[in-house]
XYZ file of N, CA and C in Angstrom:
795
model
N -168.272 37.734 113.560
C -167.689 38.934 113.747
C -166.112 38.752 113.754
N -165.403 39.470 112.883
C -163.878 39.320 112.768
C -163.213 40.160 113.751
N -162.261 39.570 114.472
C -161.467 40.384 115.462
C -160.556 41.382 114.704
N -160.615 42.613 115.260
C -159.619 43.611 114.729
C -158.316 43.157 114.776
N -157.447 43.594 113.784
C -156.127 43.319 113.740
C -155.234 43.762 115.044
N -155.696 45.108 115.531
C -154.939 45.634 116.405
C -155.200 44.937 117.883
N -156.278 44.083 117.920
C -156.335 43.313 119.196
C -155.525 42.097 119.147
N -155.212 41.648 117.996
C -154.221 40.469 117.893
C -152.838 40.745 117.831
N -152.486 42.036 117.799
C -151.193 42.441 117.687
C -150.450 42.454 119.086
N -149.313 41.613 119.140
C -148.624 41.577 120.424
C -147.906 43.012 120.869
N -148.185 43.335 122.098
C -147.667 44.555 122.440
C -146.257 44.205 123.434
N -145.174 44.345 122.836
C -143.895 44.184 123.583
C -143.495 45.432 124.180
N -144.091 45.839 125.321
C -143.664 46.960 126.014
C -142.507 46.693 126.880
N -141.431 47.447 126.622
C -140.232 47.196 127.503
C -139.839 48.623 127.981
N -140.049 48.770 129.280
C -139.803 50.084 129.898
C -138.245 50.248 130.130
N -137.887 51.522 129.851
C -136.451 51.848 129.788
C -135.979 51.597 131.287
N -134.779 50.860 131.263
C -134.197 50.621 132.784
C -133.837 51.972 133.492
N -133.998 51.806 134.903
C -133.661 52.937 135.506
C -133.154 52.501 136.929
N -132.291 53.455 137.484
C -131.623 53.020 138.810
C -132.765 53.512 139.866
N -133.000 52.503 140.740
C -133.825 52.803 141.823
C -133.139 52.493 143.216
N -131.971 52.495 143.134
C -131.147 52.017 144.349
C -131.508 52.850 145.664
N -131.837 53.953 145.315
C -132.345 54.982 146.648
C -133.534 54.444 147.206
N -134.378 53.837 146.465
C -135.697 53.232 147.159
C -135.334 51.952 147.944
N -134.549 51.195 147.210
C -134.176 49.967 147.973
C -133.340 50.232 149.204
N -132.487 51.095 149.135
C -131.682 51.521 150.237
C -132.575 52.089 151.341
N -133.586 52.853 150.976
C -134.398 53.498 151.974
C -135.411 52.509 152.701
N -135.785 51.474 151.870
C -136.499 50.408 152.337
C -135.778 49.579 153.353
N -134.611 49.245 153.045
C -133.620 48.427 153.869
C -133.368 49.231 155.201
N -133.255 50.583 155.191
C -132.936 51.394 156.183
C -134.064 51.453 157.309
N -135.406 51.595 156.698
C -136.478 51.630 157.561
C -136.749 50.196 158.149
N -136.633 49.138 157.281
C -136.652 47.798 157.969
C -135.780 47.504 159.100
N -134.503 48.034 158.910
C -133.542 47.881 159.913
C -134.050 48.591 161.252
N -134.554 49.876 161.058
C -134.945 50.591 162.169
C -136.218 50.045 162.910
N -137.209 49.588 162.208
C -138.242 49.021 162.692
C -137.892 47.605 163.383
N -137.097 47.003 162.699
C -136.742 45.492 163.458
C -136.153 45.931 164.785
N -135.209 46.885 164.840
C -134.554 47.400 166.036
C -135.624 47.778 167.215
N -136.578 48.649 166.699
C -137.460 49.099 167.671
C -138.455 48.013 168.255
N -138.801 47.053 167.185
C -139.868 45.987 167.603
C -139.019 45.043 168.538
N -137.599 44.823 168.258
C -136.984 43.951 169.070
C -136.863 44.393 170.608
N -136.638 45.655 170.735
C -136.474 46.324 171.841
C -137.673 46.788 172.566
N -138.793 46.482 171.851
C -140.080 46.944 172.586
C -140.448 45.945 173.717
N -139.908 44.713 173.718
C -140.040 43.897 174.767
C -141.254 43.023 174.655
N -141.903 42.798 175.828
C -143.131 42.074 175.944
C -142.911 40.683 176.363
N -141.866 40.283 176.495
C -141.487 38.847 176.902
C -141.363 38.765 178.387
N -140.942 37.558 178.856
C -140.725 37.481 180.279
C -139.435 37.889 180.768
N -139.156 38.432 182.031
C -138.136 38.988 182.510
C -137.393 38.051 183.190
N -137.798 36.732 183.175
C -136.973 35.731 184.049
C -135.732 35.406 183.333
N -134.746 35.413 184.161
C -133.368 35.125 183.694
C -132.749 36.414 183.179
N -133.137 37.529 183.416
C -132.554 38.818 182.934
C -132.386 39.588 184.123
N -131.221 40.428 183.947
C -130.889 41.393 185.203
C -131.798 42.456 185.231
N -132.102 42.874 186.325
C -133.081 44.047 186.592
C -132.373 45.317 185.854
N -133.259 45.958 185.167
C -132.796 47.133 184.440
C -132.207 48.250 185.274
N -132.750 48.305 186.634
C -132.266 49.406 187.509
C -130.724 48.955 187.895
N -130.502 47.789 188.098
C -129.178 47.380 188.371
C -128.273 47.494 187.261
N -128.770 47.141 186.052
C -128.051 47.328 184.888
C -127.595 48.756 184.646
N -128.548 49.660 184.753
C -128.353 51.070 184.466
C -127.324 51.632 185.543
N -127.456 51.272 186.808
C -126.473 51.624 187.850
C -125.051 51.148 187.584
N -125.067 49.872 187.169
C -123.689 49.330 187.077
C -123.057 50.033 185.795
N -123.818 50.310 184.717
C -123.362 50.908 183.517
C -122.769 52.273 183.802
N -123.527 52.992 184.496
C -123.208 54.330 184.987
C -122.003 54.441 185.758
N -121.822 53.421 186.720
C -120.606 53.240 187.533
C -119.408 52.997 186.814
N -119.629 52.051 185.712
C -118.464 51.642 184.999
C -117.995 52.766 184.232
N -118.893 53.558 183.529
C -118.547 54.738 182.736
C -117.754 55.715 183.479
N -118.380 55.992 184.697
C -117.644 57.024 185.526
C -116.380 56.616 186.077
N -116.016 55.253 186.425
C -114.937 54.926 186.936
C -113.760 54.935 185.756
N -114.165 54.289 184.560
C -113.342 54.371 183.520
C -112.904 55.708 183.027
N -113.774 56.696 183.100
C -113.558 58.064 182.701
C -112.577 58.763 183.759
N -112.480 58.354 184.882
C -111.685 58.990 185.929
C -110.364 58.281 186.113
N -110.277 56.931 185.700
C -108.997 56.213 185.951
C -107.923 56.540 185.018
N -106.800 56.579 185.466
C -105.653 56.906 184.701
C -104.666 55.509 184.602
N -105.234 54.424 185.168
C -104.409 53.294 185.122
C -104.643 52.359 183.982
N -103.720 51.824 183.263
C -103.940 50.983 182.231
C -104.283 49.653 182.778
N -103.955 49.214 183.990
C -104.313 47.921 184.537
C -105.836 47.967 184.737
N -106.356 49.013 185.196
C -107.874 49.009 185.601
C -108.612 49.040 184.279
N -108.072 49.920 183.263
C -108.718 49.884 181.879
C -108.712 48.455 181.188
N -107.700 47.791 181.464
C -107.496 46.344 180.885
C -108.478 45.466 181.414
N -108.765 45.587 182.956
C -109.645 44.753 183.535
C -111.054 44.945 183.112
N -111.520 46.307 183.109
C -112.724 46.662 182.570
C -113.023 46.279 181.135
N -112.092 46.423 180.359
C -112.322 45.794 178.823
C -112.514 44.462 178.846
N -111.703 43.741 179.759
C -111.988 42.257 179.855
C -113.247 41.995 180.179
N -113.793 42.597 181.326
C -115.018 42.402 181.814
C -116.270 42.692 180.868
N -116.169 43.906 180.094
C -117.121 44.189 179.098
C -117.115 43.140 178.070
N -115.843 42.675 177.497
C -115.806 41.689 176.490
C -116.458 40.349 176.938
N -116.317 39.871 178.188
C -116.911 38.797 178.702
C -118.502 39.018 178.729
N -118.897 40.081 179.133
C -120.367 40.292 179.147
C -120.881 40.336 177.776
N -120.331 40.858 176.654
C -120.600 40.923 175.367
C -120.694 39.438 174.688
N -119.838 38.752 175.099
C -119.508 37.397 174.650
C -120.867 36.418 175.069
N -121.428 36.820 176.090
C -122.639 36.016 176.616
C -123.925 36.380 176.057
N -123.899 37.366 175.082
C -125.145 37.839 174.546
C -125.508 37.067 173.153
N -126.547 37.343 172.523
C -126.937 36.685 171.380
C -126.173 37.382 170.133
N -126.095 36.787 168.970
C -125.175 37.243 167.936
C -125.574 38.528 167.485
N -126.890 38.932 167.344
C -127.433 40.200 167.030
C -126.841 41.338 167.920
N -126.944 41.083 169.215
C -126.504 42.093 170.167
C -125.005 42.213 170.135
N -124.182 41.093 169.869
C -122.716 41.189 169.733
C -122.418 41.991 168.631
N -123.107 41.806 167.383
C -122.862 42.485 166.222
C -123.076 43.968 166.449
N -124.171 44.414 167.124
C -124.455 45.781 167.331
C -123.484 46.428 168.168
N -123.139 45.729 169.249
C -122.214 46.293 170.202
C -120.820 46.547 169.628
N -120.316 45.522 168.826
C -119.066 45.589 168.323
C -118.855 46.618 167.137
N -119.891 46.792 166.330
C -120.055 47.690 165.354
C -119.841 49.099 165.893
N -120.698 49.383 166.949
C -120.659 50.789 167.595
C -119.315 51.053 168.213
N -118.848 50.169 169.086
C -117.626 50.307 169.751
C -116.517 50.491 168.968
N -116.396 49.654 167.888
C -115.219 49.672 166.995
C -115.200 50.946 166.130
N -116.413 51.394 165.722
C -116.381 52.585 165.004
C -116.012 53.835 165.812
N -116.633 53.939 167.142
C -116.120 54.958 167.922
C -114.608 54.934 168.358
N -114.048 53.800 168.498
C -112.654 53.632 168.812
C -111.803 54.062 167.573
N -112.159 53.728 166.381
C -111.317 54.113 165.245
C -111.434 55.607 165.129
N -112.663 56.203 165.314
C -112.780 57.633 165.184
C -111.790 58.286 166.274
N -111.952 57.859 167.419
C -110.985 58.568 168.563
C -109.528 58.312 168.146
N -109.315 57.099 167.623
C -107.721 56.915 167.241
C -107.398 57.889 166.179
N -108.203 58.093 165.150
C -107.953 59.073 164.024
C -107.786 60.491 164.574
N -108.642 60.882 165.603
C -108.486 62.216 166.161
C -107.237 62.378 166.943
N -106.833 61.335 167.715
C -105.776 61.403 168.610
C -104.494 61.052 167.908
N -104.463 60.724 166.642
C -103.313 60.258 165.997
C -102.171 61.274 166.041
N -102.473 62.533 165.740
C -101.276 63.620 165.588
C -100.821 63.676 167.053
N -101.713 63.618 168.201
C -101.108 63.748 169.502
C -100.139 62.418 169.802
N -100.518 61.328 169.185
C -99.555 60.117 169.461
C -98.255 60.343 168.600
N -98.341 60.967 167.523
C -97.116 61.163 166.600
C -96.186 62.130 167.362
N -96.804 63.161 168.087
C -95.827 64.109 168.642
C -95.463 63.775 170.099
N -95.643 62.436 170.534
C -94.980 61.823 171.679
C -95.946 61.559 172.784
N -97.243 61.724 172.600
C -98.184 61.426 173.609
C -99.107 60.052 173.324
N -98.243 59.025 172.944
C -98.934 57.806 172.567
C -99.606 57.177 173.722
N -99.112 57.286 174.845
C -99.746 56.564 175.960
C -101.043 57.386 176.283
N -101.080 58.532 176.320
C -102.520 59.333 176.478
C -103.457 59.052 175.312
N -102.962 59.048 174.130
C -103.901 58.618 172.994
C -104.492 57.148 173.102
N -103.524 56.257 173.389
C -104.170 54.933 173.539
C -105.022 54.786 174.774
N -104.754 55.454 175.830
C -105.687 55.506 176.984
C -106.932 56.054 176.681
N -106.882 57.083 176.046
C -108.241 57.692 175.617
C -109.083 56.775 174.602
N -108.329 56.082 173.782
C -109.046 55.267 172.766
C -109.765 54.084 173.527
N -108.926 53.528 174.479
C -109.463 52.246 175.177
C -110.706 52.849 176.089
N -110.638 53.966 176.655
C -111.866 54.416 177.451
C -113.039 54.680 176.578
N -112.825 55.088 175.316
C -113.994 55.257 174.587
C -114.498 54.012 174.069
N -113.571 52.952 173.681
C -113.998 51.750 173.460
C -114.931 51.035 174.543
N -114.390 51.147 175.704
C -115.063 50.464 176.797
C -116.403 51.107 177.191
N -116.369 52.454 177.098
C -117.564 53.163 177.601
C -118.622 53.023 176.575
N -118.368 53.066 175.227
C -119.471 52.897 174.246
C -119.897 51.508 174.196
N -119.028 50.410 174.380
C -119.444 49.075 174.334
C -120.388 48.753 175.482
N -120.069 49.348 176.754
C -120.879 49.338 177.984
C -122.203 49.849 177.757
N -122.294 50.991 177.211
C -123.568 51.636 177.073
C -124.412 51.076 176.008
N -123.627 50.721 174.981
C -124.440 49.941 173.728
C -124.945 48.617 174.266
N -124.160 47.931 175.037
C -124.636 46.601 175.553
C -125.807 46.763 176.321
N -125.802 47.802 177.253
C -127.079 47.940 178.091
C -128.228 48.341 177.279
N -128.048 49.208 176.267
C -129.168 49.590 175.367
C -129.624 48.451 174.556
N -128.795 47.597 174.044
C -129.188 46.496 173.139
C -129.879 45.422 173.880
N -129.429 45.100 174.971
C -129.899 44.034 175.801
C -131.053 44.346 176.706
N -131.479 45.581 176.758
C -132.663 45.976 177.780
C -133.728 46.619 176.746
N -134.909 46.099 177.020
C -136.037 46.708 176.388
C -136.338 48.076 176.785
N -137.014 48.854 175.893
C -137.364 50.199 176.146
C -138.174 50.474 177.527
N -139.162 49.591 177.473
C -140.038 49.801 178.720
C -139.306 49.550 180.047
N -138.403 48.627 180.135
C -137.581 48.410 181.356
C -136.608 49.522 181.585
N -136.168 50.204 180.377
C -135.230 51.353 180.609
C -136.075 52.575 181.193
N -137.314 52.859 180.657
C -138.039 54.009 181.318
C -138.508 53.691 182.794
N -138.803 52.496 183.092
C -139.091 52.075 184.390
C -137.752 52.299 185.342
N -136.808 51.987 184.840
C -135.461 52.209 185.573
C -135.241 53.729 185.878
N -135.393 54.456 184.801
C -135.245 55.874 184.896
C -136.207 56.433 185.929
N -137.440 55.957 185.997
C -138.358 56.437 186.919
C -138.024 56.068 188.392
N -137.467 54.986 188.441
C -136.978 54.511 189.752
C -135.930 55.340 190.378
N -135.027 56.011 189.492
C -133.829 56.785 189.837
C -134.314 58.245 190.010
N -135.628 58.571 189.884
C -136.181 59.850 190.171
C -135.795 60.787 188.948
N -135.697 60.203 187.674
C -135.332 61.092 186.570
C -136.669 61.981 186.302
N -136.572 63.120 186.004
C -137.621 64.052 185.750
C -138.625 63.449 184.639
N -139.966 63.469 185.070
C -141.031 62.881 184.297
C -140.990 63.406 182.843
N -140.663 64.676 182.661
C -140.707 65.055 181.416
C -139.776 64.520 180.458
N -138.590 64.188 180.909
C -137.437 63.451 180.217
C -137.991 62.069 179.716
N -138.563 61.460 180.664
C -139.076 59.985 180.369
C -140.204 60.146 179.318
N -141.142 61.077 179.511
C -142.188 61.287 178.564
C -141.765 61.507 177.305
N -140.863 62.469 177.083
C -140.386 62.787 175.761
C -139.576 61.569 175.124
N -138.835 60.705 176.036
C -138.081 59.597 175.391
C -139.225 58.539 174.953
N -140.198 58.357 175.761
C -141.145 57.396 175.402
C -141.999 57.564 174.147
N -142.377 58.949 174.013
C -143.108 59.442 172.889
C -142.348 59.525 171.669
N -140.934 59.831 171.833
C -140.086 59.750 170.631
C -140.065 58.463 170.016
N -139.839 57.385 170.940
C -139.660 55.978 170.543
C -140.979 55.501 169.756
N -142.095 55.753 170.424
C -143.325 55.331 169.784
C -143.600 56.067 168.445
N -143.199 57.415 168.369
C -143.357 58.209 167.214
C -142.468 57.663 166.075
N -141.346 57.275 166.362
C -140.445 56.752 165.451
C -140.904 55.239 164.809
N -141.469 54.506 165.714
C -141.978 53.363 165.233
C -143.201 53.559 164.277
N -144.184 54.562 164.607
C -145.240 54.794 163.722
C -144.931 55.340 162.472
N -143.976 56.314 162.545
C -143.565 57.098 161.144
C -142.663 56.222 160.441
N -141.968 55.254 161.034
C -141.132 54.324 160.228
C -142.016 53.521 159.423
N -143.242 52.950 160.054
C -144.146 52.120 159.196
C -144.633 52.904 158.161
N -145.042 54.180 158.339
C -145.658 54.958 157.338
C -144.654 55.216 156.291
N -143.527 55.464 156.602
C -142.408 55.685 155.572
C -142.175 54.409 154.814
N -142.204 53.261 155.496
C -141.998 52.121 154.665
C -143.082 51.783 153.772
N -144.367 52.031 154.096
C -145.435 51.956 153.240
C -145.433 52.901 152.035
N -144.993 54.032 152.195
C -144.850 54.949 151.103
C -143.724 54.574 150.209
N -142.574 54.102 150.710
C -141.522 53.678 149.865
C -141.988 52.398 148.968
N -142.809 51.507 149.651
C -143.261 50.129 148.858
C -144.084 50.772 147.716
N -144.921 51.775 148.119
C -145.969 52.242 147.029
C -145.036 52.973 146.044
N -144.060 53.801 146.236
C -143.233 54.383 145.304
C -142.529 53.294 144.387
N -141.988 52.270 145.084
C -141.407 51.115 144.266
C -142.280 50.417 143.378
N -143.380 50.172 143.761
C -144.362 49.446 142.922
C -144.898 50.386 141.723
N -144.929 51.720 141.900
C -145.366 52.567 140.773
C -144.229 53.068 139.997
N -142.979 52.750 140.314
C -141.828 53.211 139.519
C -141.648 52.330 138.390
N -142.271 52.654 137.241
C -142.093 51.864 135.959
C -141.385 52.666 135.006
N -140.251 52.181 134.449
C -139.490 52.890 133.385
C -138.667 53.944 134.073
N -138.247 54.952 133.331
C -137.202 56.013 133.813
C -138.005 57.061 134.445
N -137.554 57.403 135.580
C -138.168 58.629 136.343
C -137.112 59.689 136.574
N -137.084 60.706 135.741
C -136.130 61.800 135.692
C -136.291 62.608 136.891
N -137.471 62.655 137.548
C -137.704 63.525 138.733
C -137.912 62.748 140.124
N -136.654 62.085 140.473
C -136.753 61.273 141.729
C -136.863 62.173 142.924
N -136.405 63.415 142.880
C -136.264 64.348 144.007
C -137.680 64.825 144.369
N -138.602 64.870 143.145
C -139.906 65.274 143.471
C -140.668 64.217 144.186
N -140.459 62.886 143.945
C -141.094 61.762 144.625
C -140.663 61.815 146.140
N -139.394 61.906 146.387
C -138.762 61.876 147.711
C -139.264 63.138 148.491
N -139.495 64.309 147.836
C -140.006 65.499 148.473
C -141.460 65.294 148.771
N -142.199 64.669 148.047
C -143.578 64.296 148.443
C -143.778 63.185 149.619
N -142.794 62.353 149.700
C -142.754 61.427 150.861
C -142.474 62.298 151.909
N -141.482 63.169 151.974
C -141.105 63.798 153.191
C -142.185 64.818 153.618
N -142.817 65.521 152.525
C -143.959 66.357 152.975
C -145.181 65.470 153.612
N -145.442 64.293 153.117
C -146.548 63.459 153.620
C -146.123 63.130 155.143
N -144.932 62.660 155.397
C -144.400 62.419 156.827
C -144.505 63.647 157.699
N -144.138 64.814 157.070
C -144.296 66.056 158.014
C -145.758 66.318 158.346
N -146.615 66.231 157.370
C -148.060 66.556 157.762
C -148.583 65.435 158.735
N -148.192 64.222 158.452
C -148.726 63.134 159.282
C -148.149 63.288 160.753
N -146.910 63.592 160.873
C -146.310 63.838 162.185
C -146.951 64.987 162.871
N -147.262 66.119 162.140
C -147.994 67.241 162.761
C -149.356 66.723 163.239
N -150.070 66.123 162.478
C -151.442 65.520 162.823
C -151.307 64.651 164.155
N -150.241 63.681 164.073
C -150.267 62.927 165.072
C -149.833 63.727 166.463
N -149.148 64.729 166.373
C -148.839 65.554 167.554
C -150.069 66.308 168.096
N -150.768 66.788 167.191
C -152.133 67.497 167.485
C -153.160 66.438 168.231
N -153.085 65.295 167.645
C -154.038 64.248 168.138
C -153.651 63.994 169.709
N -152.228 63.758 169.675
C -151.720 63.356 171.220
C -152.149 64.455 172.066
N -151.917 65.705 171.687
C -152.118 66.851 172.668
C -153.667 66.936 172.943
N -154.458 66.707 172.012
C -155.927 66.584 172.407
C -156.344 65.514 173.239
N -155.661 64.348 172.974
C -155.800 63.117 173.964
C -155.443 63.369 175.261
N -154.209 64.177 175.443
C -153.873 64.570 176.852
C -154.646 65.494 177.426
N -155.220 66.360 176.792
C -156.173 67.396 177.369
C -157.465 66.582 177.783
N -157.905 65.757 176.923
C -159.139 65.083 177.324
C -159.057 64.103 178.521
N -157.900 63.573 178.697
C -157.676 62.713 179.816
C -157.034 63.415 181.012
N -157.092 64.721 181.154
C -156.550 65.480 182.279
C -154.989 65.162 182.567
N -154.272 65.094 181.549
C -152.749 64.910 181.920
C -152.179 66.116 182.573
N -151.478 65.853 183.602
C -150.916 67.008 184.419
C -149.451 66.959 184.426
N -148.760 66.088 183.593
C -147.280 66.180 183.533
C -146.709 65.127 184.426
N -147.424 64.162 185.211
C -147.035 63.247 185.999
C -146.964 61.944 185.077
N -145.765 61.469 184.962
C -145.629 60.188 184.214
C -145.452 59.002 185.097
N -146.509 58.155 185.112
C -146.534 57.049 185.950
C -146.159 55.728 185.319
N -145.301 54.920 185.777
C -145.028 53.597 185.317
C -145.359 52.662 186.273
N -145.388 51.395 185.676
C -145.711 50.218 186.586
C -144.671 50.064 187.547
N -144.991 49.623 188.765
C -143.984 49.331 189.884
C -143.224 48.197 189.490
N -141.812 48.464 189.651
C -140.802 47.406 189.295
C -140.927 46.364 190.376
N -140.576 45.132 189.962
C -140.474 44.006 190.986
C -139.295 44.136 191.928
N -139.157 43.518 192.948
C -137.929 43.530 193.788
C -136.893 42.807 193.217
N -135.545 43.026 193.737
C -134.350 42.476 193.157
C -134.390 41.003 193.408
N -133.810 40.187 192.634
C -133.685 38.712 192.659
C -132.332 38.296 192.852
N -132.157 36.916 192.887
C -130.905 36.420 193.217
C -129.874 36.715 192.023
N -130.311 36.737 190.935
C -129.517 37.021 189.786
C -128.983 38.416 189.701
N -129.638 39.152 190.466
C -129.210 40.667 190.336
C -127.933 40.927 191.262
N -127.713 39.919 192.120
C -126.672 40.106 193.243
C -125.196 40.056 192.432
N -125.183 39.360 191.246
C -123.991 39.149 190.584
C -123.454 40.484 189.999
N -124.258 41.381 189.255
C -123.745 42.698 188.940
C -123.411 43.548 189.999
N -124.213 43.479 191.176
C -123.770 44.284 192.324
C -122.576 43.982 192.786
N -122.248 42.642 193.020
C -120.813 42.424 193.328
C -119.763 42.836 192.374
N -120.044 42.719 191.076
C -118.988 43.230 190.172
C -118.835 44.682 190.283
N -119.958 45.477 190.495
C -119.684 46.805 190.743
C -118.937 47.163 191.985
N -119.121 46.493 193.016
C -118.223 46.512 194.248
C -116.856 46.143 193.790
N -116.665 45.235 193.158
C -115.211 44.932 192.875
C -114.607 45.961 191.883
N -115.415 46.605 191.041
C -114.955 47.667 190.278
C -114.460 48.745 191.254
N -115.263 49.129 192.105
C -114.934 50.321 192.940
C -113.645 49.944 193.774
N -113.512 48.777 194.268
C -112.227 48.300 194.975
C -111.050 48.473 194.035
N -111.246 47.851 192.809
C -110.051 47.813 191.841
C -109.765 49.273 191.421
N -110.585 50.183 191.210
C -110.356 51.520 190.936
C -109.381 52.176 191.998
N -109.834 52.103 193.327
C -108.940 52.645 194.342
C -107.711 51.920 194.456
N -107.683 50.649 194.246
C -106.322 49.768 194.361
C -105.328 50.329 193.348
N -105.801 50.415 192.194
C -104.904 50.777 191.008
C -104.692 52.334 190.904
N -105.363 53.116 191.614
C -105.136 54.617 191.756
C -104.049 54.967 192.783
N -103.694 53.948 193.610
C -102.654 54.317 194.589
C -101.411 54.456 193.986
């Protein structure tokens, strides 16, 4: 039996090239978000790490004193202290802290530039340094502390349970919806062959799927809370006692209070 000629003919299908940078950009964004959430989810040992309660208290104290201070000497001391603390971290944390603090400092400098031009250069520079130091300190605490330790520290300071519950649920929902979005973008990337003139329709489909899935997750969580008799009390595991390594930030906080009053005289 002879083979038909149409079976022996080569099919050189060459799809028309199309730009799909929006898909690649979305995949990179979700991968970055998921990597941050997974890295801060914790699960490792707390040995060698400062207690989150001490870190939260020292960060709040530093931001408060920097906001109230009018002395450039005190601001220089706190900036040096934060810079030393950042330099002791891993490269990923240093990059995150520097990126956020520099961006906030440049934005503040751009906003205060007219004031500096009209003769208030000292006030503009002082405010810029304050924003740099405060953002760097908060970002350092956020990047170097796992979420579970942050919620436990908030519970130790008698933060309302509803606030901790919303924060915890939001972080978990971001992780779940981020994985779902990543899977949808991968599926769209694999099925995008040739030119697609209706990219907005594909993106609207992904957004609609995420909305329906998030609504379903919310209803399932509400049903689970009702079945388990949730009364609004958010209980966390009891935090261990303070260790010897936690004395260092406590002494630094006491030194900051003393330096604040000495430079304010």
